[in-house]
């Protein structure tokens, strides 16, 4: 437990550089106070997220790892939104993977998404074992955010940096 806490502190300090969980049927209950927006932002552990990072089809995927507490992440989000809008009629899909703490989904993430009218797909990564999943995203990833994976089939590029729209579009065009 101490190692997990230290890892999370390191991720927070290093960042800005810088699921859904299995439950038994007995544990399932209807909560009528659930915010409908929560249904739009699924929560995944890494095993559930991993298929989104490895699709083999004719679409170019732009997967950005970010958090509401990361200033460089917030500053670059308009570039991803512009990319999503510009390429809406093409086979380009933007996925924003929030690394916010799951307990902040309702109080921070959803209000941020709504206030900024984020139209790209947003998911929450709820997996504290970063030592296991970070190298699976990219062997070169130190864990700092913002970080972006752009891929199409077997062609993959990973970036541990912030993007402007122009730079992001150039990288996407190199894979299209």
mmCIF file of C-alpha atoms in Angstrom:
data_model
loop_
_atom_site.group_PDB
_atom_site.id
_atom_site.type_symbol
_atom_site.label_atom_id
_atom_site.label_comp_id
_atom_site.label_asym_id
_atom_site.label_seq_id
_atom_site.Cartn_x
_atom_site.Cartn_y
_atom_site.Cartn_z
ATOM 1 C CA UNK A 1 0.000 0.000 0.000
ATOM 2 C CA UNK A 2 2.870 2.315 0.836
ATOM 3 C CA UNK A 3 4.386 1.645 -2.619
ATOM 4 C CA UNK A 4 1.111 2.510 -4.352
ATOM 5 C CA UNK A 5 0.873 5.775 -2.415
ATOM 6 C CA UNK A 6 4.478 6.651 -3.267
ATOM 7 C CA UNK A 7 3.864 5.792 -6.918
ATOM 8 C CA UNK A 8 0.801 8.038 -7.051
ATOM 9 C CA UNK A 9 2.733 10.889 -5.391
ATOM 10 C CA UNK A 10 5.527 10.448 -7.941
ATOM 11 C CA UNK A 11 3.044 10.430 -10.825
ATOM 12 C CA UNK A 12 1.435 13.629 -9.537
ATOM 13 C CA UNK A 13 4.788 15.321 -8.994
ATOM 14 C CA UNK A 14 6.257 14.077 -12.264
ATOM 15 C CA UNK A 15 3.127 14.786 -14.233
ATOM 16 C CA UNK A 16 2.562 18.092 -15.889
ATOM 17 C CA UNK A 17 6.241 17.800 -16.659
ATOM 18 C CA UNK A 18 7.191 17.932 -16.231
ATOM 19 C CA UNK A 19 -13.716 0.363 -14.209
ATOM 20 C CA UNK A 20 -15.445 -0.526 -14.156
ATOM 21 C CA UNK A 21 -14.864 -3.045 -11.412
ATOM 22 C CA UNK A 22 -16.060 -6.594 -11.149
ATOM 23 C CA UNK A 23 -18.877 -6.873 -8.677
ATOM 24 C CA UNK A 24 -21.027 -9.781 -7.714
ATOM 25 C CA UNK A 25 -24.684 -9.685 -8.657
ATOM 26 C CA UNK A 26 -25.498 -9.331 -4.956
ATOM 27 C CA UNK A 27 -23.544 -6.058 -4.821
ATOM 28 C CA UNK A 28 -25.416 -4.468 -7.710
ATOM 29 C CA UNK A 29 -28.113 -2.000 -6.747
ATOM 30 C CA UNK A 30 -29.895 0.835 -8.457
ATOM 31 C CA UNK A 31 -28.783 4.285 -7.361
ATOM 32 C CA UNK A 32 -31.358 6.803 -8.440
ATOM 33 C CA UNK A 33 -28.995 9.673 -7.565
ATOM 34 C CA UNK A 34 -26.490 8.770 -10.300
ATOM 35 C CA UNK A 35 -25.741 11.707 -12.560
ATOM 36 C CA UNK A 36 -26.680 10.804 -16.170
ATOM 37 C CA UNK A 37 -23.350 12.302 -17.315
ATOM 38 C CA UNK A 38 -21.514 9.549 -15.449
ATOM 39 C CA UNK A 39 -22.894 7.043 -17.922
ATOM 40 C CA UNK A 40 -21.135 8.967 -20.707
ATOM 41 C CA UNK A 41 -17.744 8.581 -19.025
ATOM 42 C CA UNK A 42 -17.015 4.920 -18.470
ATOM 43 C CA UNK A 43 -14.410 3.884 -15.944
ATOM 44 C CA UNK A 44 -11.984 1.147 -16.965
ATOM 45 C CA UNK A 45 -9.106 -0.714 -15.412
ATOM 46 C CA UNK A 46 -6.178 -1.118 -17.803
ATOM 47 C CA UNK A 47 -7.195 -4.579 -18.974
ATOM 48 C CA UNK A 48 -10.516 -3.097 -20.071
ATOM 49 C CA UNK A 49 -8.854 -0.058 -21.667
ATOM 50 C CA UNK A 50 -6.131 -1.974 -23.494
ATOM 51 C CA UNK A 51 -8.330 -3.063 -26.441
ATOM 52 C CA UNK A 52 -8.929 0.657 -27.201
ATOM 53 C CA UNK A 53 -5.160 0.995 -27.615
ATOM 54 C CA UNK A 54 -4.794 -1.892 -30.038
ATOM 55 C CA UNK A 55 -7.608 -1.830 -32.572
ATOM 56 C CA UNK A 56 -6.783 -3.176 -36.016
ATOM 57 C CA UNK A 57 -8.989 -1.380 -38.538
ATOM 58 C CA UNK A 58 -8.821 1.497 -41.006
ATOM 59 C CA UNK A 59 -9.194 4.195 -38.332
ATOM 60 C CA UNK A 60 -6.416 6.381 -36.935
ATOM 61 C CA UNK A 61 -6.711 6.619 -33.151
ATOM 62 C CA UNK A 62 -5.466 9.566 -31.123
ATOM 63 C CA UNK A 63 -5.391 8.620 -27.435
ATOM 64 C CA UNK A 64 -4.485 11.400 -25.028
ATOM 65 C CA UNK A 65 -3.707 10.730 -21.356
ATOM 66 C CA UNK A 66 -4.575 13.783 -19.256
ATOM 67 C CA UNK A 67 -6.044 14.965 -15.938
ATOM 68 C CA UNK A 68 -8.020 17.979 -14.766
ATOM 69 C CA UNK A 69 -5.210 18.885 -12.333
ATOM 70 C CA UNK A 70 -2.553 18.984 -15.080
ATOM 71 C CA UNK A 71 -2.194 22.517 -16.485
ATOM 72 C CA UNK A 72 -0.352 21.519 -19.702
ATOM 73 C CA UNK A 73 -3.024 18.863 -20.289
ATOM 74 C CA UNK A 74 -5.815 21.406 -19.982
ATOM 75 C CA UNK A 75 -3.982 23.872 -22.226
ATOM 76 C CA UNK A 76 -3.664 21.324 -25.047
ATOM 77 C CA UNK A 77 -7.209 19.894 -24.906
ATOM 78 C CA UNK A 78 -8.560 22.462 -27.416
ATOM 79 C CA UNK A 79 -6.112 21.049 -29.993
ATOM 80 C CA UNK A 80 -7.615 17.575 -29.536
ATOM 81 C CA UNK A 81 -11.128 18.973 -29.724
ATOM 82 C CA UNK A 82 -10.244 20.862 -32.922
ATOM 83 C CA UNK A 83 -8.742 17.674 -34.374
ATOM 84 C CA UNK A 84 -11.891 15.746 -33.444
ATOM 85 C CA UNK A 85 -14.051 18.351 -35.190
ATOM 86 C CA UNK A 86 -11.808 18.806 -38.237
ATOM 87 C CA UNK A 87 -11.600 15.076 -38.931
ATOM 88 C CA UNK A 88 -15.162 14.156 -37.881
ATOM 89 C CA UNK A 89 -15.985 12.957 -41.412
ATOM 90 C CA UNK A 90 -12.785 10.902 -41.690
ATOM 91 C CA UNK A 91 -11.628 7.776 -39.947
ATOM 92 C CA UNK A 92 -9.918 9.557 -37.054
ATOM 93 C CA UNK A 93 -11.044 8.929 -33.481
ATOM 94 C CA UNK A 94 -9.945 10.986 -30.490
ATOM 95 C CA UNK A 95 -10.109 9.313 -27.072
ATOM 96 C CA UNK A 96 -9.290 11.325 -23.952
ATOM 97 C CA UNK A 97 -8.180 9.067 -21.091
ATOM 98 C CA UNK A 98 -8.570 10.864 -17.779
ATOM 99 C CA UNK A 99 -6.109 9.870 -15.075
ATOM 100 C CA UNK A 100 -8.064 11.726 -12.400
ATOM 101 C CA UNK A 101 -8.875 9.832 -9.234
ATOM 102 C CA UNK A 102 -12.167 7.912 -9.629
ATOM 103 C CA UNK A 103 -13.710 9.714 -6.666
ATOM 104 C CA UNK A 104 -13.260 12.983 -8.603
ATOM 105 C CA UNK A 105 -15.363 11.828 -11.576
ATOM 106 C CA UNK A 106 -18.559 13.507 -10.389
ATOM 107 C CA UNK A 107 -17.016 16.519 -8.647
ATOM 108 C CA UNK A 108 -14.269 17.452 -11.141
ATOM 109 C CA UNK A 109 -14.157 15.481 -14.385
ATOM 110 C CA UNK A 110 -17.810 15.646 -15.424
ATOM 111 C CA UNK A 111 -18.186 19.355 -14.575
ATOM 112 C CA UNK A 112 -14.965 20.065 -16.508
ATOM 113 C CA UNK A 113 -16.219 18.104 -19.547
ATOM 114 C CA UNK A 114 -19.586 19.872 -19.443
ATOM 115 C CA UNK A 115 -18.169 23.383 -18.840
ATOM 116 C CA UNK A 116 -15.722 23.022 -21.729
ATOM 117 C CA UNK A 117 -18.218 21.240 -23.990
ATOM 118 C CA UNK A 118 -15.781 18.392 -24.670
ATOM 119 C CA UNK A 119 -17.116 16.373 -27.619
ATOM 120 C CA UNK A 120 -14.342 13.779 -27.912
ATOM 121 C CA UNK A 121 -14.844 10.409 -26.252
ATOM 122 C CA UNK A 122 -13.736 10.556 -22.606
ATOM 123 C CA UNK A 123 -12.960 7.559 -20.412
ATOM 124 C CA UNK A 124 -11.527 7.326 -16.909
ATOM 125 C CA UNK A 125 -8.609 4.987 -16.235
ATOM 126 C CA UNK A 126 -9.077 3.517 -12.775
ATOM 127 C CA UNK A 127 -6.013 1.342 -12.283
ATOM 128 C CA UNK A 128 -3.466 2.072 -9.581
ATOM 129 C CA UNK A 129 -0.903 -0.428 -10.898
ATOM 130 C CA UNK A 130 0.821 2.126 -13.137
ATOM 131 C CA UNK A 131 4.081 0.164 -13.058
ATOM 132 C CA UNK A 132 2.267 -2.568 -14.967
ATOM 133 C CA UNK A 133 0.303 -0.541 -17.511
ATOM 134 C CA UNK A 134 2.545 2.434 -18.348
ATOM 135 C CA UNK A 135 5.108 0.280 -20.242
ATOM 136 C CA UNK A 136 2.248 -1.455 -22.051
ATOM 137 C CA UNK A 137 1.172 1.906 -23.474
ATOM 138 C CA UNK A 138 4.783 2.706 -24.417
ATOM 139 C CA UNK A 139 8.153 1.411 -23.274
ATOM 140 C CA UNK A 140 9.427 5.001 -23.536
ATOM 141 C CA UNK A 141 6.759 6.542 -21.278
ATOM 142 C CA UNK A 142 8.125 7.840 -17.971
ATOM 143 C CA UNK A 143 4.574 8.265 -16.653
ATOM 144 C CA UNK A 144 4.429 12.051 -17.068
ATOM 145 C CA UNK A 145 1.373 13.647 -18.653
ATOM 146 C CA UNK A 146 0.258 14.920 -21.027
ATOM 147 C CA UNK A 147 1.046 11.892 -23.140
ATOM 148 C CA UNK A 148 -0.436 10.841 -26.466
ATOM 149 C CA UNK A 149 -0.531 7.642 -28.468
ATOM 150 C CA UNK A 150 -1.370 7.924 -32.173
ATOM 151 C CA UNK A 151 -1.826 4.663 -34.022
ATOM 152 C CA UNK A 152 -3.368 2.938 -36.982
ATOM 153 C CA UNK A 153 -3.132 -0.844 -37.171
ATOM 154 C CA UNK A 154 0.520 -1.693 -36.429
ATOM 155 C CA UNK A 155 1.935 1.819 -36.895
ATOM 156 C CA UNK A 156 2.305 3.510 -33.508
ATOM 157 C CA UNK A 157 3.803 6.770 -32.324
ATOM 158 C CA UNK A 158 4.025 7.870 -28.704
ATOM 159 C CA UNK A 159 4.584 11.414 -27.454
ATOM 160 C CA UNK A 160 5.289 12.585 -23.923
ATOM 161 C CA UNK A 161 4.691 16.262 -24.666
ATOM 162 C CA UNK A 162 2.076 18.964 -25.149
ATOM 163 C CA UNK A 163 0.594 19.646 -28.579
ATOM 164 C CA UNK A 164 -0.634 22.621 -30.530
ATOM 165 C CA UNK A 165 -3.292 21.844 -33.132
ATOM 166 C CA UNK A 166 -0.795 22.288 -35.983
ATOM 167 C CA UNK A 167 1.754 19.889 -34.482
ATOM 168 C CA UNK A 168 -0.922 17.362 -33.579
ATOM 169 C CA UNK A 169 -2.437 17.490 -37.060
ATOM 170 C CA UNK A 170 0.990 16.994 -38.650
ATOM 171 C CA UNK A 171 1.561 13.863 -36.568
ATOM 172 C CA UNK A 172 -1.899 12.491 -37.366
ATOM 173 C CA UNK A 173 -1.402 13.132 -41.094
ATOM 174 C CA UNK A 174 1.844 11.145 -40.964
ATOM 175 C CA UNK A 175 -0.176 8.048 -40.021
ATOM 176 C CA UNK A 176 -3.394 8.623 -42.000
#
